[in-house]
CSV table of C-alpha atoms in Angstrom, one decimal:
chain,number,residue,atom,x,y,z
A,1,UNK,CA,-19.8,24.7,-6.1
A,2,UNK,CA,-18.1,27.5,-4.3
A,3,UNK,CA,-14.3,28.0,-4.7
A,4,UNK,CA,-13.1,29.0,-1.2
A,5,UNK,CA,-10.2,31.4,-1.1
A,6,UNK,CA,-8.5,33.3,1.6
A,7,UNK,CA,-6.8,36.6,1.0
A,8,UNK,CA,-4.6,38.1,3.7
A,9,UNK,CA,-3.8,41.8,4.0
A,10,UNK,CA,-0.6,41.6,6.0
A,11,UNK,CA,-0.4,45.4,6.4
A,12,UNK,CA,-3.4,45.1,8.7
A,13,UNK,CA,-1.9,42.4,11.0
A,14,UNK,CA,-0.7,43.7,14.4
A,15,UNK,CA,0.4,40.3,15.6
A,16,UNK,CA,-2.3,39.9,18.3
A,17,UNK,CA,-2.4,36.2,17.5
A,18,UNK,CA,-6.2,36.0,18.2
A,19,UNK,CA,-6.5,34.0,14.9
A,20,UNK,CA,-4.2,31.2,16.4
A,21,UNK,CA,-6.1,31.0,19.7
A,22,UNK,CA,-9.5,31.1,18.0
A,23,UNK,CA,-8.5,28.3,15.7
A,24,UNK,CA,-7.2,26.2,18.5
A,25,UNK,CA,-10.5,26.8,20.5
A,26,UNK,CA,-12.9,26.2,17.6
A,27,UNK,CA,-11.2,23.1,16.4
A,28,UNK,CA,-10.3,21.7,19.8
A,29,UNK,CA,-6.6,21.4,19.0
A,30,UNK,CA,-4.2,19.9,21.5
A,31,UNK,CA,-2.1,22.1,23.7
A,32,UNK,CA,0.9,23.3,21.9
A,33,UNK,CA,-0.3,22.5,18.4
A,34,UNK,CA,-1.4,25.1,15.8
A,35,UNK,CA,-3.0,25.1,12.4
A,36,UNK,CA,-2.0,28.7,11.6
A,37,UNK,CA,0.7,31.1,12.4
A,38,UNK,CA,2.0,34.7,12.3
A,39,UNK,CA,5.5,35.1,11.0
A,40,UNK,CA,7.5,38.0,12.5
A,41,UNK,CA,10.3,39.5,10.4
A,42,UNK,CA,12.4,42.5,11.3
A,43,UNK,CA,11.4,45.4,9.1
A,44,UNK,CA,12.8,48.9,9.6
A,45,UNK,CA,10.1,50.4,7.4
A,46,UNK,CA,7.3,49.3,9.7
A,47,UNK,CA,6.1,51.4,12.7
A,48,UNK,CA,6.6,48.3,15.0
A,49,UNK,CA,9.9,47.4,13.6
A,50,UNK,CA,8.5,44.1,12.3
A,51,UNK,CA,6.6,42.8,9.3
A,52,UNK,CA,3.8,40.4,10.4
A,53,UNK,CA,2.6,37.7,8.0
A,54,UNK,CA,-0.4,35.5,9.1
A,55,UNK,CA,-0.7,32.2,7.3
A,56,UNK,CA,-2.1,28.6,7.3
A,57,UNK,CA,-2.4,25.8,4.8
A,58,UNK,CA,-2.2,27.5,1.4
A,59,UNK,CA,-4.9,25.1,0.0
A,60,UNK,CA,-2.6,24.6,-3.1
A,61,UNK,CA,-4.0,23.9,-6.5
A,62,UNK,CA,-1.4,21.2,-7.0
A,63,UNK,CA,-1.0,20.1,-3.4
A,64,UNK,CA,2.2,18.0,-2.9
A,65,UNK,CA,0.6,16.6,0.3
A,66,UNK,CA,-2.2,14.9,-1.9
A,67,UNK,CA,0.4,13.4,-4.2
A,68,UNK,CA,2.4,12.2,-1.2
A,69,UNK,CA,-0.5,10.5,0.5
A,70,UNK,CA,-0.5,6.7,-0.1
A,71,UNK,CA,-4.1,6.2,0.9
A,72,UNK,CA,-5.5,9.5,-0.5
A,73,UNK,CA,-6.8,10.3,3.0
A,74,UNK,CA,-5.6,13.8,2.0
A,75,UNK,CA,-7.6,15.2,-0.9
A,76,UNK,CA,-8.5,18.4,-2.5
A,77,UNK,CA,-12.2,19.0,-2.3
A,78,UNK,CA,-14.3,20.4,-5.2
A,79,UNK,CA,-14.5,23.6,-3.1
A,80,UNK,CA,-10.8,24.0,-3.4
A,81,UNK,CA,-10.1,23.1,0.3
A,82,UNK,CA,-7.5,20.5,1.0
A,83,UNK,CA,-8.8,18.2,3.7
A,84,UNK,CA,-7.8,15.1,5.7
A,85,UNK,CA,-10.2,12.1,6.0
A,86,UNK,CA,-9.1,10.9,9.5
A,87,UNK,CA,-10.6,7.5,8.9
A,88,UNK,CA,-8.3,6.8,5.9
A,89,UNK,CA,-5.2,8.4,7.3
A,90,UNK,CA,-2.6,5.9,8.6
A,91,UNK,CA,-0.3,8.5,10.1
A,92,UNK,CA,2.6,7.9,7.9
A,93,UNK,CA,3.5,11.7,8.0
A,94,UNK,CA,4.6,11.9,4.4
A,95,UNK,CA,2.3,14.8,3.8
A,96,UNK,CA,3.8,16.6,6.9
A,97,UNK,CA,7.3,16.4,5.6
A,98,UNK,CA,6.5,17.2,2.0
A,99,UNK,CA,4.5,20.4,2.7
A,100,UNK,CA,6.6,23.4,1.5
A,101,UNK,CA,4.8,25.6,4.2
A,102,UNK,CA,5.1,23.3,7.2
A,103,UNK,CA,1.3,23.6,7.5
A,104,UNK,CA,0.7,20.1,8.8
A,105,UNK,CA,1.5,18.1,11.9
A,106,UNK,CA,0.7,14.6,13.1
A,107,UNK,CA,-1.9,14.6,16.0
A,108,UNK,CA,0.1,13.0,18.8
A,109,UNK,CA,-3.0,11.2,20.2
A,110,UNK,CA,-4.9,10.2,17.1
A,111,UNK,CA,-1.7,9.7,15.1
A,112,UNK,CA,-3.3,11.2,12.0
A,113,UNK,CA,-2.4,14.3,10.0
A,114,UNK,CA,-4.0,17.6,11.0
A,115,UNK,CA,-4.2,20.9,9.2
A,116,UNK,CA,-6.4,23.9,8.4
A,117,UNK,CA,-9.6,23.0,6.5
A,118,UNK,CA,-11.0,26.6,6.8
A,119,UNK,CA,-13.0,25.3,9.7
A,120,UNK,CA,-15.0,22.9,7.6
A,121,UNK,CA,-17.3,21.6,10.4
A,122,UNK,CA,-18.4,25.1,11.6
A,123,UNK,CA,-18.4,26.4,8.0
A,124,UNK,CA,-21.1,23.8,7.3
A,125,UNK,CA,-23.2,25.6,10.0
A,126,UNK,CA,-22.8,28.9,8.2
A,127,UNK,CA,-19.9,30.4,10.3
A,128,UNK,CA,-16.8,32.0,8.9
A,129,UNK,CA,-13.5,30.3,9.7
A,130,UNK,CA,-12.5,31.1,13.3
A,131,UNK,CA,-9.3,33.0,12.3
A,132,UNK,CA,-11.4,35.3,10.1
A,133,UNK,CA,-14.1,35.9,12.7
A,134,UNK,CA,-11.5,36.6,15.4
A,135,UNK,CA,-9.4,39.1,13.4
A,136,UNK,CA,-9.9,42.5,14.9
A,137,UNK,CA,-8.5,44.3,11.9
A,138,UNK,CA,-10.1,42.1,9.3
A,139,UNK,CA,-6.6,41.2,7.9
A,140,UNK,CA,-8.0,37.8,6.7
A,141,UNK,CA,-10.8,37.9,4.1
A,142,UNK,CA,-12.5,34.7,3.2
A,143,UNK,CA,-15.2,33.6,0.8
A,144,UNK,CA,-16.2,32.2,-2.5
A,145,UNK,CA,-13.9,33.5,-5.3
A,146,UNK,CA,-16.4,32.5,-8.0
A,147,UNK,CA,-19.2,34.6,-6.5
A,148,UNK,CA,-18.8,38.2,-7.9
A,149,UNK,CA,-20.8,39.6,-4.9
A,150,UNK,CA,-18.5,37.9,-2.3
A,151,UNK,CA,-16.1,40.3,-0.5
A,152,UNK,CA,-13.2,38.2,-1.4
A,153,UNK,CA,-14.0,38.2,-5.1
A,154,UNK,CA,-14.5,41.9,-5.0
A,155,UNK,CA,-11.1,42.6,-3.3
A,156,UNK,CA,-9.2,40.1,-5.5
A,157,UNK,CA,-10.6,42.0,-8.5
A,158,UNK,CA,-9.0,45.3,-7.5
A,159,UNK,CA,-5.9,44.5,-5.4
A,160,UNK,CA,-2.5,43.3,-6.4
A,161,UNK,CA,-2.1,39.7,-5.3
A,162,UNK,CA,1.2,38.2,-4.0
A,163,UNK,CA,1.7,34.4,-3.8
A,164,UNK,CA,4.2,33.1,-1.3
A,165,UNK,CA,5.6,30.0,-3.0
A,166,UNK,CA,8.8,28.0,-3.3
A,167,UNK,CA,11.2,29.2,-6.1
A,168,UNK,CA,10.8,26.0,-8.0
A,169,UNK,CA,7.9,23.5,-8.5
A,170,UNK,CA,5.3,25.9,-7.1
A,171,UNK,CA,2.3,24.0,-5.8
A,172,UNK,CA,0.2,27.1,-6.8
A,173,UNK,CA,-1.1,28.3,-3.4
A,174,UNK,CA,-4.7,29.6,-3.4
A,175,UNK,CA,-4.3,31.5,-0.1
A,176,UNK,CA,-2.9,34.8,-1.3
A,177,UNK,CA,-1.6,38.0,0.1
A,178,UNK,CA,-3.0,41.4,-0.9
A,179,UNK,CA,-0.3,44.0,-1.9
A,180,UNK,CA,3.2,43.4,-0.7
A,181,UNK,CA,4.1,40.9,2.0
A,182,UNK,CA,7.4,39.9,3.7
A,183,UNK,CA,9.0,37.4,3.7
A,184,UNK,CA,8.3,35.6,0.4
A,185,UNK,CA,11.4,33.4,0.2
A,186,UNK,CA,10.7,30.9,3.0
A,187,UNK,CA,8.7,28.0,1.5
A,188,UNK,CA,10.9,25.1,0.4
A,189,UNK,CA,10.3,22.4,-2.2
A,190,UNK,CA,10.7,19.2,-0.2
A,191,UNK,CA,11.3,15.8,-1.7
A,192,UNK,CA,8.9,12.9,-1.0
A,193,UNK,CA,10.2,10.8,1.9
A,194,UNK,CA,12.5,8.0,0.6
A,195,UNK,CA,10.3,5.0,1.5
A,196,UNK,CA,7.4,6.5,-0.3
A,197,UNK,CA,9.5,7.4,-3.3
A,198,UNK,CA,10.6,3.8,-3.4
A,199,UNK,CA,7.0,2.7,-3.3
A,200,UNK,CA,6.6,4.3,-6.7
A,201,UNK,CA,9.3,2.1,-8.0
A,202,UNK,CA,7.9,-1.1,-6.3
A,203,UNK,CA,4.5,-0.3,-7.6
A,204,UNK,CA,5.8,0.0,-11.1
A,205,UNK,CA,7.8,-3.2,-10.8
A,206,UNK,CA,4.9,-5.2,-9.4
A,207,UNK,CA,2.6,-3.8,-12.2
A,208,UNK,CA,5.0,-5.1,-14.9
A,209,UNK,CA,6.0,-8.3,-13.3
A,210,UNK,CA,2.5,-9.0,-12.3
A,211,UNK,CA,1.2,-8.4,-15.8
A,212,UNK,CA,4.0,-10.6,-17.1
A,213,UNK,CA,3.1,-13.4,-14.7
A,214,UNK,CA,-0.7,-13.1,-15.3
A,215,UNK,CA,-0.5,-12.8,-19.1
A,216,UNK,CA,2.2,-15.5,-19.2
A,217,UNK,CA,-0.1,-17.9,-17.4
A,218,UNK,CA,-3.1,-16.9,-19.5
A,219,UNK,CA,-1.0,-17.4,-22.6
A,220,UNK,CA,0.2,-20.9,-21.5
A,221,UNK,CA,-3.3,-21.8,-20.6
A,222,UNK,CA,-4.7,-20.8,-24.0
A,223,UNK,CA,-1.8,-22.5,-25.7
A,224,UNK,CA,-2.7,-25.8,-23.9
A,225,UNK,CA,-6.3,-25.4,-25.0
A,226,UNK,CA,-5.4,-24.9,-28.6
A,227,UNK,CA,-2.2,-27.0,-28.9
A,228,UNK,CA,-2.2,-29.6,-26.0
A,229,UNK,CA,1.4,-30.6,-25.1
A,230,UNK,CA,0.3,-34.2,-25.9
A,231,UNK,CA,-0.2,-37.2,-23.7
A,232,UNK,CA,2.9,-39.3,-24.0
A,233,UNK,CA,3.9,-42.0,-21.6
A,234,UNK,CA,5.0,-39.4,-19.2
A,235,UNK,CA,1.4,-38.1,-18.6
A,236,UNK,CA,0.7,-39.3,-15.0
A,237,UNK,CA,-3.1,-39.4,-15.6
A,238,UNK,CA,-2.6,-42.0,-18.2
A,239,UNK,CA,-0.1,-44.1,-16.3
A,240,UNK,CA,-1.9,-43.9,-12.9
B,1,UNK,CA,-2.6,-43.8,-3.0
B,2,UNK,CA,-0.1,-42.3,-0.6
B,3,UNK,CA,-0.7,-39.6,2.0
B,4,UNK,CA,0.9,-36.3,1.1
B,5,UNK,CA,-0.8,-33.7,3.2
B,6,UNK,CA,-2.2,-33.9,6.7
B,7,UNK,CA,-5.7,-32.5,7.4
B,8,UNK,CA,-4.2,-29.6,9.4
B,9,UNK,CA,-1.9,-28.7,6.6
B,10,UNK,CA,-4.8,-28.8,4.1
B,11,UNK,CA,-6.9,-26.6,6.4
B,12,UNK,CA,-4.0,-24.1,6.8
B,13,UNK,CA,-3.4,-24.0,3.0
B,14,UNK,CA,-7.0,-23.0,2.2
B,15,UNK,CA,-7.3,-20.7,5.2
B,16,UNK,CA,-4.1,-19.0,4.1
B,17,UNK,CA,-5.3,-18.8,0.5
B,18,UNK,CA,-8.6,-17.2,1.5
B,19,UNK,CA,-7.0,-14.7,3.8
B,20,UNK,CA,-4.2,-13.9,1.3
B,21,UNK,CA,-6.7,-13.1,-1.5
B,22,UNK,CA,-8.9,-11.0,0.7
B,23,UNK,CA,-6.0,-9.2,2.3
B,24,UNK,CA,-4.4,-8.5,-1.0
B,25,UNK,CA,-7.6,-7.2,-2.5
B,26,UNK,CA,-8.4,-5.0,0.4
B,27,UNK,CA,-4.8,-3.9,0.8
B,28,UNK,CA,-4.5,-2.7,-2.8
B,29,UNK,CA,-7.8,-0.9,-2.2
B,30,UNK,CA,-6.5,0.9,0.8
B,31,UNK,CA,-3.4,2.0,-1.0
B,32,UNK,CA,-5.5,4.4,-3.0
B,33,UNK,CA,-2.8,6.6,-4.5
B,34,UNK,CA,-2.5,5.2,-8.0
B,35,UNK,CA,1.2,6.1,-8.1
B,36,UNK,CA,2.0,3.9,-5.2
B,37,UNK,CA,0.1,0.7,-6.0
B,38,UNK,CA,0.1,-1.5,-9.1
B,39,UNK,CA,-3.6,-1.9,-10.1
B,40,UNK,CA,-4.8,1.7,-10.7
B,41,UNK,CA,-7.5,4.0,-9.2
B,42,UNK,CA,-10.5,1.9,-10.2
B,43,UNK,CA,-9.8,-0.8,-7.7
B,44,UNK,CA,-9.8,1.4,-4.5
B,45,UNK,CA,-12.9,3.2,-5.9
B,46,UNK,CA,-14.8,-0.1,-6.3
B,47,UNK,CA,-14.0,-1.2,-2.7
B,48,UNK,CA,-14.6,2.2,-1.2
B,49,UNK,CA,-18.0,2.3,-2.8
B,50,UNK,CA,-18.9,-1.1,-1.2
B,51,UNK,CA,-17.4,-0.6,2.3
B,52,UNK,CA,-16.5,3.0,2.9
B,53,UNK,CA,-13.0,4.0,3.7
B,54,UNK,CA,-13.2,3.2,7.5
B,55,UNK,CA,-14.8,-0.1,6.9
B,56,UNK,CA,-12.1,-1.2,4.5
B,57,UNK,CA,-9.3,-0.5,6.9
B,58,UNK,CA,-11.2,-2.2,9.7
B,59,UNK,CA,-11.7,-5.3,7.5
B,60,UNK,CA,-8.1,-5.4,6.5
B,61,UNK,CA,-6.8,-5.1,10.0
B,62,UNK,CA,-9.3,-7.5,11.5
B,63,UNK,CA,-8.6,-10.1,8.8
B,64,UNK,CA,-4.9,-9.6,9.2
B,65,UNK,CA,-5.1,-10.1,13.0
B,66,UNK,CA,-7.3,-13.2,12.5
B,67,UNK,CA,-4.8,-14.7,10.0
B,68,UNK,CA,-1.9,-14.0,12.4
B,69,UNK,CA,-3.7,-15.4,15.4
B,70,UNK,CA,-4.6,-18.7,13.6
B,71,UNK,CA,-1.0,-19.0,12.3
B,72,UNK,CA,0.5,-18.4,15.8
B,73,UNK,CA,-1.8,-21.1,17.2
B,74,UNK,CA,-0.9,-23.5,14.3
B,75,UNK,CA,2.8,-22.9,14.6
B,76,UNK,CA,2.7,-23.5,18.4
B,77,UNK,CA,0.6,-26.7,18.2
B,78,UNK,CA,2.2,-28.2,15.1
B,79,UNK,CA,5.8,-26.8,15.4
B,80,UNK,CA,7.6,-30.2,15.5
B,81,UNK,CA,5.1,-32.2,13.5
B,82,UNK,CA,4.6,-29.9,10.5
B,83,UNK,CA,6.1,-26.4,10.7
B,84,UNK,CA,9.7,-27.3,11.1
B,85,UNK,CA,9.6,-30.2,8.6
B,86,UNK,CA,7.9,-27.9,6.1
B,87,UNK,CA,10.6,-25.2,6.6
B,88,UNK,CA,13.4,-27.8,6.4
B,89,UNK,CA,11.8,-29.1,3.1
B,90,UNK,CA,11.5,-25.7,1.4
B,91,UNK,CA,15.0,-24.7,2.3
B,92,UNK,CA,16.5,-27.9,1.1
B,93,UNK,CA,18.0,-26.2,-2.0
B,94,UNK,CA,20.2,-27.7,-4.7
B,95,UNK,CA,21.0,-24.5,-6.7
B,96,UNK,CA,22.2,-26.2,-9.9
B,97,UNK,CA,19.4,-28.7,-10.1
B,98,UNK,CA,16.8,-26.2,-9.0
B,99,UNK,CA,17.8,-23.7,-11.6
B,100,UNK,CA,17.8,-26.4,-14.3
B,101,UNK,CA,14.3,-27.5,-13.2
B,102,UNK,CA,13.0,-23.9,-13.2
B,103,UNK,CA,14.5,-23.0,-16.6
B,104,UNK,CA,13.5,-26.3,-18.3
B,105,UNK,CA,10.0,-26.3,-16.8
B,106,UNK,CA,9.5,-22.7,-18.0
B,107,UNK,CA,10.6,-23.7,-21.5
B,108,UNK,CA,8.5,-26.9,-21.5
B,109,UNK,CA,5.4,-24.8,-20.6
B,110,UNK,CA,6.0,-22.0,-23.1
B,111,UNK,CA,7.8,-23.7,-26.0
B,112,UNK,CA,6.8,-27.3,-25.5
B,113,UNK,CA,9.0,-30.4,-25.5
B,114,UNK,CA,9.1,-31.0,-29.3
B,115,UNK,CA,10.2,-27.5,-30.0
B,116,UNK,CA,12.9,-27.8,-27.2
B,117,UNK,CA,14.2,-31.0,-28.8
B,118,UNK,CA,14.3,-29.4,-32.2
B,119,UNK,CA,16.4,-26.5,-30.7
B,120,UNK,CA,18.7,-29.1,-29.1
B,121,UNK,CA,17.6,-28.3,-25.6
B,122,UNK,CA,17.1,-31.0,-23.0
B,123,UNK,CA,13.5,-31.0,-21.8
B,124,UNK,CA,14.1,-33.7,-19.1
B,125,UNK,CA,13.5,-32.3,-15.7
B,126,UNK,CA,15.8,-33.2,-12.9
B,127,UNK,CA,14.1,-35.5,-10.3
B,128,UNK,CA,12.5,-33.7,-7.5
B,129,UNK,CA,11.8,-34.2,-3.8
B,130,UNK,CA,8.7,-33.6,-1.8
B,131,UNK,CA,8.5,-30.1,-3.4
B,132,UNK,CA,9.8,-29.2,-6.8
B,133,UNK,CA,12.1,-26.3,-7.3
B,134,UNK,CA,9.3,-24.0,-8.3
B,135,UNK,CA,7.3,-24.9,-5.3
B,136,UNK,CA,10.3,-24.4,-3.0
B,137,UNK,CA,10.9,-20.9,-4.5
B,138,UNK,CA,7.3,-19.9,-4.1
B,139,UNK,CA,7.1,-21.3,-0.6
B,140,UNK,CA,10.2,-19.4,0.4
B,141,UNK,CA,8.8,-16.2,-1.1
B,142,UNK,CA,5.5,-16.8,0.7
B,143,UNK,CA,7.1,-17.5,4.1
B,144,UNK,CA,9.6,-14.6,3.8
B,145,UNK,CA,6.9,-12.2,2.4
B,146,UNK,CA,4.5,-13.2,5.2
B,147,UNK,CA,7.0,-12.6,7.9
B,148,UNK,CA,7.7,-9.1,6.4
B,149,UNK,CA,4.0,-8.5,6.1
B,150,UNK,CA,3.3,-9.5,9.7
B,151,UNK,CA,6.1,-7.4,11.2
B,152,UNK,CA,5.3,-4.3,9.1
B,153,UNK,CA,1.5,-4.9,9.4
B,154,UNK,CA,1.6,-5.1,13.2
B,155,UNK,CA,3.7,-2.0,13.3
B,156,UNK,CA,1.3,-0.2,11.0
B,157,UNK,CA,-1.8,-1.3,13.0
B,158,UNK,CA,-0.2,-0.2,16.3
B,159,UNK,CA,1.5,3.0,15.1
B,160,UNK,CA,-1.4,5.3,15.8
B,161,UNK,CA,-0.4,5.4,19.5
B,162,UNK,CA,3.2,6.1,18.7
B,163,UNK,CA,4.7,9.6,18.7
B,164,UNK,CA,7.5,10.6,16.2
B,165,UNK,CA,6.9,7.3,14.4
B,166,UNK,CA,6.5,8.8,10.9
B,167,UNK,CA,9.7,7.4,9.5
B,168,UNK,CA,9.1,3.9,11.0
B,169,UNK,CA,5.5,3.9,9.6
B,170,UNK,CA,6.8,5.0,6.1
B,171,UNK,CA,9.3,2.2,6.0
B,172,UNK,CA,6.8,-0.3,7.3
B,173,UNK,CA,4.4,0.7,4.5
B,174,UNK,CA,7.2,0.2,2.0
B,175,UNK,CA,8.1,-3.3,3.3
B,176,UNK,CA,4.3,-4.1,3.4
B,177,UNK,CA,3.9,-3.3,-0.2
B,178,UNK,CA,7.2,-4.9,-1.3
B,179,UNK,CA,6.5,-8.2,0.5
B,180,UNK,CA,2.9,-8.4,-0.8
B,181,UNK,CA,4.1,-7.5,-4.3
B,182,UNK,CA,6.7,-10.3,-4.4
B,183,UNK,CA,4.2,-13.0,-3.4
B,184,UNK,CA,1.4,-11.5,-5.6
B,185,UNK,CA,3.6,-11.7,-8.7
B,186,UNK,CA,4.1,-15.4,-8.0
B,187,UNK,CA,0.5,-16.1,-7.2
B,188,UNK,CA,-0.8,-16.5,-10.8
B,189,UNK,CA,1.9,-19.0,-11.6
B,190,UNK,CA,1.2,-20.9,-8.4
B,191,UNK,CA,-2.6,-21.1,-9.2
B,192,UNK,CA,-2.0,-22.1,-12.8
B,193,UNK,CA,0.6,-24.8,-12.0
B,194,UNK,CA,-1.5,-26.2,-9.2
B,195,UNK,CA,-5.0,-26.0,-10.5
B,196,UNK,CA,-5.1,-25.4,-14.3
B,197,UNK,CA,-2.0,-27.0,-15.8
B,198,UNK,CA,-2.8,-30.3,-17.7
B,199,UNK,CA,-1.8,-33.4,-15.7
B,200,UNK,CA,-1.7,-31.6,-12.3
B,201,UNK,CA,-5.2,-32.7,-11.3
B,202,UNK,CA,-4.0,-35.2,-8.7
B,203,UNK,CA,-1.9,-32.4,-7.0
B,204,UNK,CA,-5.0,-30.2,-6.7
B,205,UNK,CA,-7.1,-33.1,-5.5
B,206,UNK,CA,-4.5,-33.9,-2.9
B,207,UNK,CA,-5.0,-30.5,-1.4
B,208,UNK,CA,-8.5,-31.7,-0.5
B,209,UNK,CA,-8.1,-35.4,0.2
B,210,UNK,CA,-4.5,-35.4,1.3
B,211,UNK,CA,-3.7,-38.4,-1.0
B,212,UNK,CA,-1.8,-38.7,-4.3
B,213,UNK,CA,-1.6,-41.7,-6.6
B,214,UNK,CA,1.7,-43.5,-6.2
B,215,UNK,CA,2.4,-43.2,-9.9
B,216,UNK,CA,1.9,-39.5,-9.8
B,217,UNK,CA,4.3,-39.2,-6.9
B,218,UNK,CA,6.8,-41.4,-8.7
B,219,UNK,CA,6.7,-39.1,-11.7
B,220,UNK,CA,6.7,-35.8,-9.8
B,221,UNK,CA,8.5,-36.5,-6.6
B,222,UNK,CA,10.7,-39.5,-7.1
B,223,UNK,CA,13.3,-38.4,-4.6
B,224,UNK,CA,10.6,-38.0,-1.9
B,225,UNK,CA,9.6,-41.7,-2.3
B,226,UNK,CA,13.1,-43.0,-1.6
B,227,UNK,CA,13.7,-40.7,1.4
B,228,UNK,CA,14.1,-42.3,4.8
B,229,UNK,CA,11.4,-39.9,6.2
B,230,UNK,CA,9.4,-40.1,3.0
B,231,UNK,CA,5.8,-41.2,2.5
B,232,UNK,CA,6.4,-44.3,4.6
B,233,UNK,CA,6.6,-42.1,7.6
B,234,UNK,CA,3.6,-40.0,6.6
B,235,UNK,CA,1.5,-43.2,6.2
B,236,UNK,CA,1.8,-44.0,9.8
């Protein structure tokens, strides 16, 4: 099984935003919604005066969105890509709020979560992700990190890699940057939404109380089999 | 024999039981994140294998809608004859007596009467009305839980068309789990007391025939027999 990884060389990005449009077109996104982005930061050292940083879902190794999803509609595939099963998604949005990168949104019409899946449908046809194909300067490099002949594996072997991650509880992003990138301090660890955090507590309480109730009943049932409580005059079957 | 349950109430009891068990099973399977549901990951896997993810959600929503529809029709048709009297009956609480009944009954079941007497505890149960204290508690939990499940469930089912509804959906999901959990915890006790406990055979049979032996009622529900709107009224 391939392990898909994207490496982004931000020094090549010139903020043409073709990747954003290509993604919208390929995936038929609704007007005004994006699966990827280019961050623009003032940078005196750059010829344009700005540092550009393309990004999208970081396809984390420990994705907080998967842990936050009550139905596991969001899952991490064996190929390393975090995906949304739209049939299972109930649109609770807990993945949207918990993502440190803001890489998700709730589709306003379908009411389900939407995010980058490295163009899974067209990838199945043998195409590269739209953002990779559209990039004029080849700032985005995509492929199978486990295949030593793959361009992404070759470049990861020789270039310094920077991970943009929150300062604490890093979800271990697998989308990486080659060399230096700016800024690196923007992702934020976000707590699970209160109702879902409370569902952990309720699930635990029901687990213990349910077990108590079930095993209590089984215990009383077995006790009655072994040591019947007797048929005194109060037993209605006898007096009926 | 005296009449205890009407045919419509018997039908609603078994219809409710069937829907509840299927909805509970499929609901716990939909809630696939093992940290957010009480049974573990094997249960969702079992159901997903049988129905597929989309099929499971469709089953749950369709079944829930059918359950709600039948209840709405029942409540409209039988409001005065059965629904309101039932609600009046389960909310007719006598806290001291009810608590004593629940505690003593629990000890009778687990310790047994002789052990209670040896410990100097009184095993005599306070006389009960149409429902005993345990039945009243479970019925209140089932009614309140079902109302919470209906409100949150309708919201969850309709939320796909709503925008900016994430917070509402999350709270609805929490309420849905909490309400189902409260009733599910009581369910094993209800099933044991009604169907498996020694001496309770007539009660179980009455949920099919509607009739209980007079002696059984005298022992279990003495206050009901002496009520002005007791079984005399039901007999008509």
